[in-house]
Short mmCIF file of C-alpha atoms and ligand atoms in Angstrom, two decimals:
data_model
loop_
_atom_site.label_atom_id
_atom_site.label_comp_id
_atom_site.label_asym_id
_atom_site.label_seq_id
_atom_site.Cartn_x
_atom_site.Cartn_y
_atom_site.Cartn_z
CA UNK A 1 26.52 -11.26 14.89
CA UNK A 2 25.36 -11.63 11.29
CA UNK A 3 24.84 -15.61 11.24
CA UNK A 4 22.18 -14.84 13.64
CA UNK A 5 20.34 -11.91 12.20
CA UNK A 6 16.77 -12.49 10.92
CA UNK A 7 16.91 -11.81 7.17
CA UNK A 8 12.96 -10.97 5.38
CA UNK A 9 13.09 -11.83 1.98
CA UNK A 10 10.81 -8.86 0.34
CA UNK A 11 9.99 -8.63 -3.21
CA UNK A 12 9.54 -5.21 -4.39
CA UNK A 13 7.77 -3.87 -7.71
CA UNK A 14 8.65 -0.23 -7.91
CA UNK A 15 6.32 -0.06 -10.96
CA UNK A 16 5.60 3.28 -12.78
CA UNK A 17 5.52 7.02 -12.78
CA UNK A 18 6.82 8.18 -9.13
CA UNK A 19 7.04 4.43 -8.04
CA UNK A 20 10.36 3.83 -8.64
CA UNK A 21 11.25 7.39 -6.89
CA UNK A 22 9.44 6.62 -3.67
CA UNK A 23 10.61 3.57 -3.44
CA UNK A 24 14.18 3.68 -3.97
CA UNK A 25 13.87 6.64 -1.15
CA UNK A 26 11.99 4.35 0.89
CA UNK A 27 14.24 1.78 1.06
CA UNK A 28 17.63 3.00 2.66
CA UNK A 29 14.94 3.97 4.97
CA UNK A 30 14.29 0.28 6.07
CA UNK A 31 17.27 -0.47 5.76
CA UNK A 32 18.72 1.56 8.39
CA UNK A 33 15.50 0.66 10.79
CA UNK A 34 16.87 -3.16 10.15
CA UNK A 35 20.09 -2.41 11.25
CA UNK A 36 19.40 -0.60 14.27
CA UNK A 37 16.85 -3.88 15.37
CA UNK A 38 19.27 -6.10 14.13
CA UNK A 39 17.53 -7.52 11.00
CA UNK A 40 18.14 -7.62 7.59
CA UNK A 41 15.64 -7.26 4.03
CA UNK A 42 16.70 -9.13 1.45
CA UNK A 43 15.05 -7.02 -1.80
CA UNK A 44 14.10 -8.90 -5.09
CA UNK A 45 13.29 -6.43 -7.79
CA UNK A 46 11.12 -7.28 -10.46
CA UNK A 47 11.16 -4.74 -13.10
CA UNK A 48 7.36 -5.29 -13.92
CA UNK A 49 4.71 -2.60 -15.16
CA UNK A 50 3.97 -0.26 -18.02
CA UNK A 51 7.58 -0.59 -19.63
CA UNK A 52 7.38 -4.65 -19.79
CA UNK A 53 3.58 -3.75 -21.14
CA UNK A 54 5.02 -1.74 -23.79
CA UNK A 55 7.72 -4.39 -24.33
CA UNK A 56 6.14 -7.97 -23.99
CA UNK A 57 2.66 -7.39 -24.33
CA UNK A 58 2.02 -8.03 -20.79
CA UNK A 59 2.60 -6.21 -17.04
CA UNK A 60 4.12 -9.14 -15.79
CA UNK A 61 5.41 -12.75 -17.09
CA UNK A 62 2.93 -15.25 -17.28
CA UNK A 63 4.33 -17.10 -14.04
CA UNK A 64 4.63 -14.16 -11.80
CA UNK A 65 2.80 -15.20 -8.82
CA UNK A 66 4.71 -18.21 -8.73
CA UNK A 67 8.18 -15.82 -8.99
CA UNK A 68 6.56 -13.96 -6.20
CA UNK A 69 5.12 -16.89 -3.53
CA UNK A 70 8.65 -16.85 -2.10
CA UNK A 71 8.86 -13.29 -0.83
CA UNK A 72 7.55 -12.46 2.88
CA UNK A 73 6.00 -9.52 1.47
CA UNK A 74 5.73 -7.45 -1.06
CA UNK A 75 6.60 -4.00 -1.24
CA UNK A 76 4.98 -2.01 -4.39
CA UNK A 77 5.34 1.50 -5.78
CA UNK A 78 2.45 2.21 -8.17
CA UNK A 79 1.32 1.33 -11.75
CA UNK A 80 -0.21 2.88 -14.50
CA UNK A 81 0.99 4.96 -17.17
CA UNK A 82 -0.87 7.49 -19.77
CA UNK A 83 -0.68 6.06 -22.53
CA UNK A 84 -1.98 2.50 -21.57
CA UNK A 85 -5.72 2.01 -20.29
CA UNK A 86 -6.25 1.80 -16.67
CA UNK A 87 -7.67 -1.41 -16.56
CA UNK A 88 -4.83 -3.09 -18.07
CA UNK A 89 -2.68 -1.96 -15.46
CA UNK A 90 -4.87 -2.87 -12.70
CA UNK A 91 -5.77 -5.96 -14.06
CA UNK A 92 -2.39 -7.27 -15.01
CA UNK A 93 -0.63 -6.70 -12.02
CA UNK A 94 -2.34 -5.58 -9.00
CA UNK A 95 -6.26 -7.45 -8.86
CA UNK A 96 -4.27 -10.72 -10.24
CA UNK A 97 -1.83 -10.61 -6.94
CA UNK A 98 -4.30 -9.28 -4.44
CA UNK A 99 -6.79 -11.68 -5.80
CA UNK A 100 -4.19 -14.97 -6.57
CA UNK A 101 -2.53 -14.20 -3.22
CA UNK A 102 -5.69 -13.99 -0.93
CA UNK A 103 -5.13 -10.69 0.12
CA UNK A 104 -8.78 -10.49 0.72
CA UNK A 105 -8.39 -6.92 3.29
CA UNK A 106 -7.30 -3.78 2.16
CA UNK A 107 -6.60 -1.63 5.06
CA UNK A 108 -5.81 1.42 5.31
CA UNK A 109 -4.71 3.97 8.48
CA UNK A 110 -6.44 7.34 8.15
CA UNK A 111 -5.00 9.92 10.90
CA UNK A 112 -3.56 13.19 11.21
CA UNK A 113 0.39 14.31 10.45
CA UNK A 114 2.03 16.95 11.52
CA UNK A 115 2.55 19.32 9.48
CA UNK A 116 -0.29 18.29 6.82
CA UNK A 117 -3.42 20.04 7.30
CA UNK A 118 -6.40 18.85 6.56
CA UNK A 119 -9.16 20.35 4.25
CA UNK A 120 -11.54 20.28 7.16
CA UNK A 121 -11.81 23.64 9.24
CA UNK A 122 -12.21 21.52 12.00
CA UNK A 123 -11.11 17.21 11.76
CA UNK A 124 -11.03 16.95 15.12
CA UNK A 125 -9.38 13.40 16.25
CA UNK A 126 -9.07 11.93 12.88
CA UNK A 127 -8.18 8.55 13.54
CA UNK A 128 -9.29 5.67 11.55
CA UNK A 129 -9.11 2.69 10.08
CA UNK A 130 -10.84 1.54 6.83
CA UNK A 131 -11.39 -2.55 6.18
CA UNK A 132 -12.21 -2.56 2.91
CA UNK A 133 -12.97 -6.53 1.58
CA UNK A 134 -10.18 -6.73 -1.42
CA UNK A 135 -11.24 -9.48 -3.86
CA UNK A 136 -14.90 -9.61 -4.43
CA UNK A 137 -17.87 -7.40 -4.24
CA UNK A 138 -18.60 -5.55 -6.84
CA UNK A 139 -15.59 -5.77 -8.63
CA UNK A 140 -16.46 -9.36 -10.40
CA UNK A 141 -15.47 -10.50 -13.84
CA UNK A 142 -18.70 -11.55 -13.97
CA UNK A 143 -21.00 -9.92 -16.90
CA UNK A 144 -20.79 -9.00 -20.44
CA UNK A 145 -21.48 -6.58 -23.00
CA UNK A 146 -23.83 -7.08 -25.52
CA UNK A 147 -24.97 -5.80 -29.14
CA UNK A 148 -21.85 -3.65 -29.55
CA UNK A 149 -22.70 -0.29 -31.23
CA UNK A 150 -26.45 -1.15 -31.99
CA UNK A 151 -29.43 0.70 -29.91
CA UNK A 152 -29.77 -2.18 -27.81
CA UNK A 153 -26.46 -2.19 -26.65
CA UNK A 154 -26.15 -3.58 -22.66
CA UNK A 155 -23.92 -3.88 -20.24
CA UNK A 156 -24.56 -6.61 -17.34
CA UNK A 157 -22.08 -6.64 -14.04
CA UNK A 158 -22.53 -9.46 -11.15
CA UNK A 159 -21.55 -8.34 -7.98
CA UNK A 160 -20.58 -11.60 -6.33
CA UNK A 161 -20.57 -11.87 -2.64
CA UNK A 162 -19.87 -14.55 -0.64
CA UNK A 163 -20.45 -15.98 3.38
CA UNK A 164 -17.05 -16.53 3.54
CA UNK A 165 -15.75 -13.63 2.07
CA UNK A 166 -17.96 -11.26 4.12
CA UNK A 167 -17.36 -13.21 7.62
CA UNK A 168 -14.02 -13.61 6.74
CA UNK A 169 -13.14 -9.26 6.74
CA UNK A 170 -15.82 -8.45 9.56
CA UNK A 171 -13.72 -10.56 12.01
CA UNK A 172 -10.62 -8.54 11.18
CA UNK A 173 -12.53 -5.00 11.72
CA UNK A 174 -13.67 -6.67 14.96
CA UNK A 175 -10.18 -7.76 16.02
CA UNK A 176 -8.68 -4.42 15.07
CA UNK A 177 -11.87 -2.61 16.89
CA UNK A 178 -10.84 -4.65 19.79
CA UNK A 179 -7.22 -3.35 20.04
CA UNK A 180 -8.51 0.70 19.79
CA UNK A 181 -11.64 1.84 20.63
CA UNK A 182 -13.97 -0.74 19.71
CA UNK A 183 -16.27 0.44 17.37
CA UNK A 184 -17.22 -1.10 13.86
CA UNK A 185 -18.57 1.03 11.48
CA UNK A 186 -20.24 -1.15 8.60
CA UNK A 187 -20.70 0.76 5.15
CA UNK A 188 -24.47 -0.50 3.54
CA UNK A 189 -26.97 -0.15 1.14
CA UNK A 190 -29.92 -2.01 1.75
CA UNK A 191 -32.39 -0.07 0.98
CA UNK A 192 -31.42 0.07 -2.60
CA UNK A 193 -29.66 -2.98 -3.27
CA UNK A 194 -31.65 -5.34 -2.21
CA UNK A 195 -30.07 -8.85 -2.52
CA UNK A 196 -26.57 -8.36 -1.96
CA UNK A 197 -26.68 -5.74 0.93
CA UNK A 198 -28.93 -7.26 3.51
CA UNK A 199 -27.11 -10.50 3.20
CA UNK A 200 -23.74 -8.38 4.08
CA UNK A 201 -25.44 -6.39 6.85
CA UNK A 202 -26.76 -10.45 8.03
CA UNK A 203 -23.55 -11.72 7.96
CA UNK A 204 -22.01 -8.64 9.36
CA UNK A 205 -23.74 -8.51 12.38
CA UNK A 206 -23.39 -12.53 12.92
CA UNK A 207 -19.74 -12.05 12.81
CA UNK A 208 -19.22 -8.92 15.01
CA UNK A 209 -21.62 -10.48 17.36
CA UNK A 210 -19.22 -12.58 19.58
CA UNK A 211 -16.31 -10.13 19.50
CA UNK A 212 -16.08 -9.18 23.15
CA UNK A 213 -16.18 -5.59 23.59
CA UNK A 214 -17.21 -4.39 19.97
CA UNK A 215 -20.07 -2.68 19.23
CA UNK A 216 -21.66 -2.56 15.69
CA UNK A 217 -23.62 0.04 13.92
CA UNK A 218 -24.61 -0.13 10.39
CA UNK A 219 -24.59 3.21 8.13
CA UNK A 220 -26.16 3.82 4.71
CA UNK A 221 -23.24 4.51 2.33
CA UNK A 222 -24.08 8.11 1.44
CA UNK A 223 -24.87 8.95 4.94
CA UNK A 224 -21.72 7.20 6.02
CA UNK A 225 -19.61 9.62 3.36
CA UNK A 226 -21.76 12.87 4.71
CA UNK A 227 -20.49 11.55 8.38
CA UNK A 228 -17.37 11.20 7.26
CA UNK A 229 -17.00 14.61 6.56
CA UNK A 230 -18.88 16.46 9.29
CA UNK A 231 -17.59 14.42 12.20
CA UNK A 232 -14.52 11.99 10.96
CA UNK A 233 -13.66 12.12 14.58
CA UNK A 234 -16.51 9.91 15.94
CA UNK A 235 -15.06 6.87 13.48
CA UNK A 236 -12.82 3.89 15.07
CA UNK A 237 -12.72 0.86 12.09
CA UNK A 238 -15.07 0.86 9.27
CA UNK A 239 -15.37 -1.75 7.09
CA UNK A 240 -16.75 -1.93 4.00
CA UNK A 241 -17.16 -3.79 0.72
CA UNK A 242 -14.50 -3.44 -2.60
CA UNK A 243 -16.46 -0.96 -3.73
CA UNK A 244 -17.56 1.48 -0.93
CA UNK A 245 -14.08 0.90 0.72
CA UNK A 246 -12.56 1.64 -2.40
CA UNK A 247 -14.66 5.39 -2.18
CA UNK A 248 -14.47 5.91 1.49
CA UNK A 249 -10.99 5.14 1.66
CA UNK A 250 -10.20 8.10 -1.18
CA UNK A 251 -12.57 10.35 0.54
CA UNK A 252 -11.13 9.41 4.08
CA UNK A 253 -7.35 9.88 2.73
CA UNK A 254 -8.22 13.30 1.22
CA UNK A 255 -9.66 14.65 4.78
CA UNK A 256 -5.92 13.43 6.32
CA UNK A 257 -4.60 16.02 3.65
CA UNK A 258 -2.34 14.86 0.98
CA UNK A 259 -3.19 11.92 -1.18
CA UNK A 260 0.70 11.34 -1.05
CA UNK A 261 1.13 10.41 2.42
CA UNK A 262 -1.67 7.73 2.59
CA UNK A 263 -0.37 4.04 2.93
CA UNK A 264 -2.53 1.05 2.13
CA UNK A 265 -1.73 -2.52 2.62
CA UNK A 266 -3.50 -5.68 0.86
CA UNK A 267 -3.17 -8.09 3.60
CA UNK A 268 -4.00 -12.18 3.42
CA UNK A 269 -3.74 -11.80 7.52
CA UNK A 270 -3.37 -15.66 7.64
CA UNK A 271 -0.30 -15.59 6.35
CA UNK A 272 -0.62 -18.62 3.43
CA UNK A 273 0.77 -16.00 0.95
CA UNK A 274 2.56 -12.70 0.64
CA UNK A 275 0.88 -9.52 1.69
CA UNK A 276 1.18 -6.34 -0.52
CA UNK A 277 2.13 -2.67 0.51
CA UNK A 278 2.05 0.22 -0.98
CA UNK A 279 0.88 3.91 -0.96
CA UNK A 280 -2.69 4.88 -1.90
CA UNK A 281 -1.64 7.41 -4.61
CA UNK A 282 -0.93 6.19 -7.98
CA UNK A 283 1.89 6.90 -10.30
CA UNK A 284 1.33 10.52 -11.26
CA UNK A 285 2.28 11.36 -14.59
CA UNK A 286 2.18 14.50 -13.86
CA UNK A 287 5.57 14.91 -11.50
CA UNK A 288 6.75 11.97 -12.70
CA UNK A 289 10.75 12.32 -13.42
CA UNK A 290 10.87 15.66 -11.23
CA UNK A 291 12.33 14.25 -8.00
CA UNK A 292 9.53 16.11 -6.18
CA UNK A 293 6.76 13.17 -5.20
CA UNK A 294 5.98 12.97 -1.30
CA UNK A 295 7.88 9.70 0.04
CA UNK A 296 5.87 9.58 3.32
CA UNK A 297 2.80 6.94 2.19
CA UNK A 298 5.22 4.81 0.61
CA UNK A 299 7.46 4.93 4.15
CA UNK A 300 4.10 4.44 5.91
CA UNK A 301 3.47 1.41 3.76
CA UNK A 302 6.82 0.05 4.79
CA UNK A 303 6.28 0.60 8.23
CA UNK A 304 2.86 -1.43 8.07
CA UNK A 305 5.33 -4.27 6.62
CA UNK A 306 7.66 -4.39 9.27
CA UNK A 307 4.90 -4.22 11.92
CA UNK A 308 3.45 -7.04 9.76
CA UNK A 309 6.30 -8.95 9.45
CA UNK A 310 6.64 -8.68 13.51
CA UNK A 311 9.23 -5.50 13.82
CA UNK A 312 6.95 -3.75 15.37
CA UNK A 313 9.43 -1.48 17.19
CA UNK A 314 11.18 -1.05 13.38
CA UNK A 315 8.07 -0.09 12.33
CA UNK A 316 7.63 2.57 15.21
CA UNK A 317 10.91 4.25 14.92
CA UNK A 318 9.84 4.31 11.09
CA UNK A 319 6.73 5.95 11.81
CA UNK A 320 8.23 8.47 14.06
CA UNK A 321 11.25 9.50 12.03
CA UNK A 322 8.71 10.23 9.29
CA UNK A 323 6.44 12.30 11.74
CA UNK A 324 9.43 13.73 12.95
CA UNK A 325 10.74 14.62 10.11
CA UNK A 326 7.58 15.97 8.67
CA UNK A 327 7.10 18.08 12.05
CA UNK A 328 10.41 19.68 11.73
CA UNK A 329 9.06 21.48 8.74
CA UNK A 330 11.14 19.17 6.01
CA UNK A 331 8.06 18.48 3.74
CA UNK A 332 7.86 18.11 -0.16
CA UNK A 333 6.21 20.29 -2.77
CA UNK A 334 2.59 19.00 -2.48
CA UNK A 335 3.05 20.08 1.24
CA UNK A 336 4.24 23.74 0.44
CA UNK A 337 7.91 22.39 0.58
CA UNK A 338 10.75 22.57 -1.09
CA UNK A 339 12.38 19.48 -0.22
CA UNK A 340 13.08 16.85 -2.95
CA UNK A 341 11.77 13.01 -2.71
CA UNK A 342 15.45 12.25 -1.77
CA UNK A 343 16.07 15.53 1.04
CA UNK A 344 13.02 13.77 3.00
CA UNK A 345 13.62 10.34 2.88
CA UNK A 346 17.81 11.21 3.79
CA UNK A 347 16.42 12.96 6.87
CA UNK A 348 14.19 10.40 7.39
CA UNK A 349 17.00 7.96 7.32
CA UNK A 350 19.11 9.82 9.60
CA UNK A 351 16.43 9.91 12.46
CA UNK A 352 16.19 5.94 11.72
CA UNK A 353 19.59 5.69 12.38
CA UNK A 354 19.95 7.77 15.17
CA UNK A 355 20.31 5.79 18.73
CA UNK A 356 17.97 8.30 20.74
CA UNK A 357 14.60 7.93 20.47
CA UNK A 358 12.88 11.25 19.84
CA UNK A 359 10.10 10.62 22.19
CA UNK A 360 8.38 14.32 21.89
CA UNK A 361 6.35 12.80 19.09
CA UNK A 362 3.94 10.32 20.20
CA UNK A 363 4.05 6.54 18.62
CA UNK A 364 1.61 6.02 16.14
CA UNK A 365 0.16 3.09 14.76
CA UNK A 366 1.39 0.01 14.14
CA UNK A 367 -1.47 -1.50 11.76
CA UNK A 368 -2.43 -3.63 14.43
CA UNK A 369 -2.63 -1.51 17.56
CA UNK A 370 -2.60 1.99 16.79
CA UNK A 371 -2.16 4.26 19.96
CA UNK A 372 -2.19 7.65 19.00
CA UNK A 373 -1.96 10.00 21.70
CA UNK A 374 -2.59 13.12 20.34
P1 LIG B 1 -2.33 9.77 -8.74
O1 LIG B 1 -2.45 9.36 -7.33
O2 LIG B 1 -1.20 9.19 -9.48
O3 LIG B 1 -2.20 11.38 -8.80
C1 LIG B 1 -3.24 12.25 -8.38
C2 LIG B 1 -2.65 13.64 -8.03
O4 LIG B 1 -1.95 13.55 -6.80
C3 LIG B 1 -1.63 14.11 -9.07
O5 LIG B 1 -1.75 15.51 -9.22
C4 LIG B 1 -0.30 13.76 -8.45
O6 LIG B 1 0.74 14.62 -8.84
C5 LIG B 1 -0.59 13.88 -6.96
N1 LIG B 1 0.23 12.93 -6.20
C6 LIG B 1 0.04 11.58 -6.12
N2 LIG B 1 0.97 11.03 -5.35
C7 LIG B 1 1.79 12.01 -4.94
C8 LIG B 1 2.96 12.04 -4.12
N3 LIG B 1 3.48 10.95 -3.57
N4 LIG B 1 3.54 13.26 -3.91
C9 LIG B 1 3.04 14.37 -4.44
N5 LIG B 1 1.93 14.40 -5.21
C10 LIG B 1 1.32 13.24 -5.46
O7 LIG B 1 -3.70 9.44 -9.46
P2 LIG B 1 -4.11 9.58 -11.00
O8 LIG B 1 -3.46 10.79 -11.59
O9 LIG B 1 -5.57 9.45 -11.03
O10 LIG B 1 -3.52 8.28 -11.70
C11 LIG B 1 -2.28 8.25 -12.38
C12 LIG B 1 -1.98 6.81 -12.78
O11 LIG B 1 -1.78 6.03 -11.61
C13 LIG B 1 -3.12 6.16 -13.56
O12 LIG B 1 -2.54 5.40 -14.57
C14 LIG B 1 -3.79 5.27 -12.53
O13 LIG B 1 -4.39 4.15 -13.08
C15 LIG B 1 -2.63 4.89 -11.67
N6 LIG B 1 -3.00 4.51 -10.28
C16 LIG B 1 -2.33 3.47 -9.75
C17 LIG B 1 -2.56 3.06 -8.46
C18 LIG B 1 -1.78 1.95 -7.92
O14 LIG B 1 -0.72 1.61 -8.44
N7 LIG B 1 -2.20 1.32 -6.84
C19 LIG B 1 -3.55 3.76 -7.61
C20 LIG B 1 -4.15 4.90 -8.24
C21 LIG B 1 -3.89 5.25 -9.56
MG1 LIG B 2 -9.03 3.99 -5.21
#
């Protein structure tokens, strides 16, 4: 009965490089999850990135958020293109939603898939989550440069961190915690940076303190990334500040395998504005054009969408026709494949479609609750 459907109005920004091809493989993907639950998406494309740089001088129009505050969420490919510097792409488009739209966690799933090994001899039970805070930190405007191209030259950046801001991602690690096994991880540096770190471990602490069932323990940064690699196993939720997360997250995606399976969303969890979703890869000049780019952390970024948006059955059948998919041996290039962007997400389609469930592949996480029984 179509008058009664729910209908998600999704604004998607396919972007540069492989963006577009991942996500127009992505979503007939959706698309046929939303049918079988009886939903619809209603996509918006906005043609912005490296092209409209090129073009108009700028990523995207001058009243883009504004364009965007409609959408339920936002679905986004990647940006960034050789011949334009990195920071114009990041800061044109991506810090100016994730910071204009609150999206104040970054969070990303970290967990083994079959069929994509890790570099580890032994990962063990790989299954994470990383809470990285998404709009302050160490990534501030604040600073300068100063005497250009003399001796003296300087460079000054402010970290800014706030109560709020802190308080604000520590109580989502310890409401995620609380849903798996209930361990926060905090990423810190106090012993070297002196003002800013203790007042994150304080504030830390104050706010997992309360969560019923949680337990807290505070690692050093470097020893954190060390642990990371000799026992990812022993992790549950880690949270961390823009720039640590930023790190561990990389670090933590490469130990899962591919960088092109990893998905990543930008969440503002009370839901006052859109939240973001995309894969953690970028747009990879490199196989750009070819056909060839891994799908899988851009259908992983849609299924953290619909299990935001409340499908979280959607998002499971999602998650397990990509699993399934993968575990059947279909797998692209970077996965010693030979299966085009296109092969993998049709197969992936057809399992979405299909009325059994294949059940011989455990769920996996929702971003909420993951329950991974392997
Ligand atoms: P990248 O993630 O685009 O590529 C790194 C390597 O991984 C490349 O060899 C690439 O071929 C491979 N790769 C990435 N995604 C893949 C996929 N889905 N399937 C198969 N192979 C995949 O990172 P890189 O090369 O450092 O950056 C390229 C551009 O992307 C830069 O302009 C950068 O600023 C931008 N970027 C954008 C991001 C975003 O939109 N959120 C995130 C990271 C980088
Ligand atoms: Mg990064």
């Amino acid at each position: 009965m179509n008058g009664e459907r729910k209908i998600y109005r999704i604004g998607v920004i396919a972007g540069d490089g492989i963006g577009p091809e991942v996500v127009e493989a992505t979503i007939p993907c959706v698309d046929a999850v939303a049918d079988r639950f009886d939903f619809e998406m209603r996509w918006t494309h906005y043609d912005w990135g490296s092209q409209r740089y090129r073009r108009d001088g700028a990523m995207m129009p001058a009243d883009g958020l504004d364009q965007l505050a409609g959408e339920e969420a936002l679905l986004l490919g990647a940006v960034g293109a050789p011949d334009i510097p990195d920071h114009v792409t990041l800061w044109g488009l991506l810090i100016p939603i994730r910071r204009g739209f609150h999206q104040y966690v970054n969070l990303r799933p970290v967990r083994l898939l079959p069929g994509v090994p890790s570099p580890l001899l032994d990962p063990g039970d790989l299954n994470l989550m990383i809470v990285r805070e998404n709009v302050e930190g160490e990534y501030s405007e604040v600073g300068g440069r100063y005497n250009r191209g003399r001796p003296e030259e300087a460079a000054v950046q402010q970290s800014v961190f706030t109560r709020q801001g802190i308080s604000r991602v520590a109580a989502f690690a310890a409401r995620l915690a609380q849903g798996r096994r209930g361990l926060v991880t905090s990423a810190t540096k106090s012993n070297g940076i002196i003002h800013t770190m203790p007042f994150w471990d304080e504030v830390v602490a104050e706010t997992v303190f309360g969560h019923r069932g949680v337990q807290l323990e505070s690692l050093l940064i470097d020893a954190l990334a060390a642990r990371l690699i000799l026992d990812p196993g022993r992790f549950d939720v880690i949270v961390a500040s823009n720039l640590f997360g930023d790190i561990l997250s990389d670090l933590a995606a490469a130990l899962a395998g591919s960088i092109g399976v990893a998905p990543s969303a930008n969440l503002n969890p009370e839901g006052d504005h859109p939240s973001m979703f995309e894969p953690v890869h970028g747009s990879a000049p490199d196989i750009a054009g070819q056909g060839s780019a891994n799908p899988v952390g851009q259908l992983w970024a849609a299924a953290m969408m619909l299990d935001h948006l409340g499908e979280t059955e959607a998002a499971k059948t999602l998650t397990e026709a990509f699993e399934t998919t993968l575990a059947a041996g279909v797998r692209t290039r970077d996965l010693g494949g030979r299966a085009s962007t296109l092969d993998f997400a049709s197969e992936v389609e057809r399992r979405c479609r299909e009325e059994q469930r294949t059940d011989e592949q455990p769920a996996s996480d929702g971003m909420v609750q993951p329950q991974d029984q392997r």
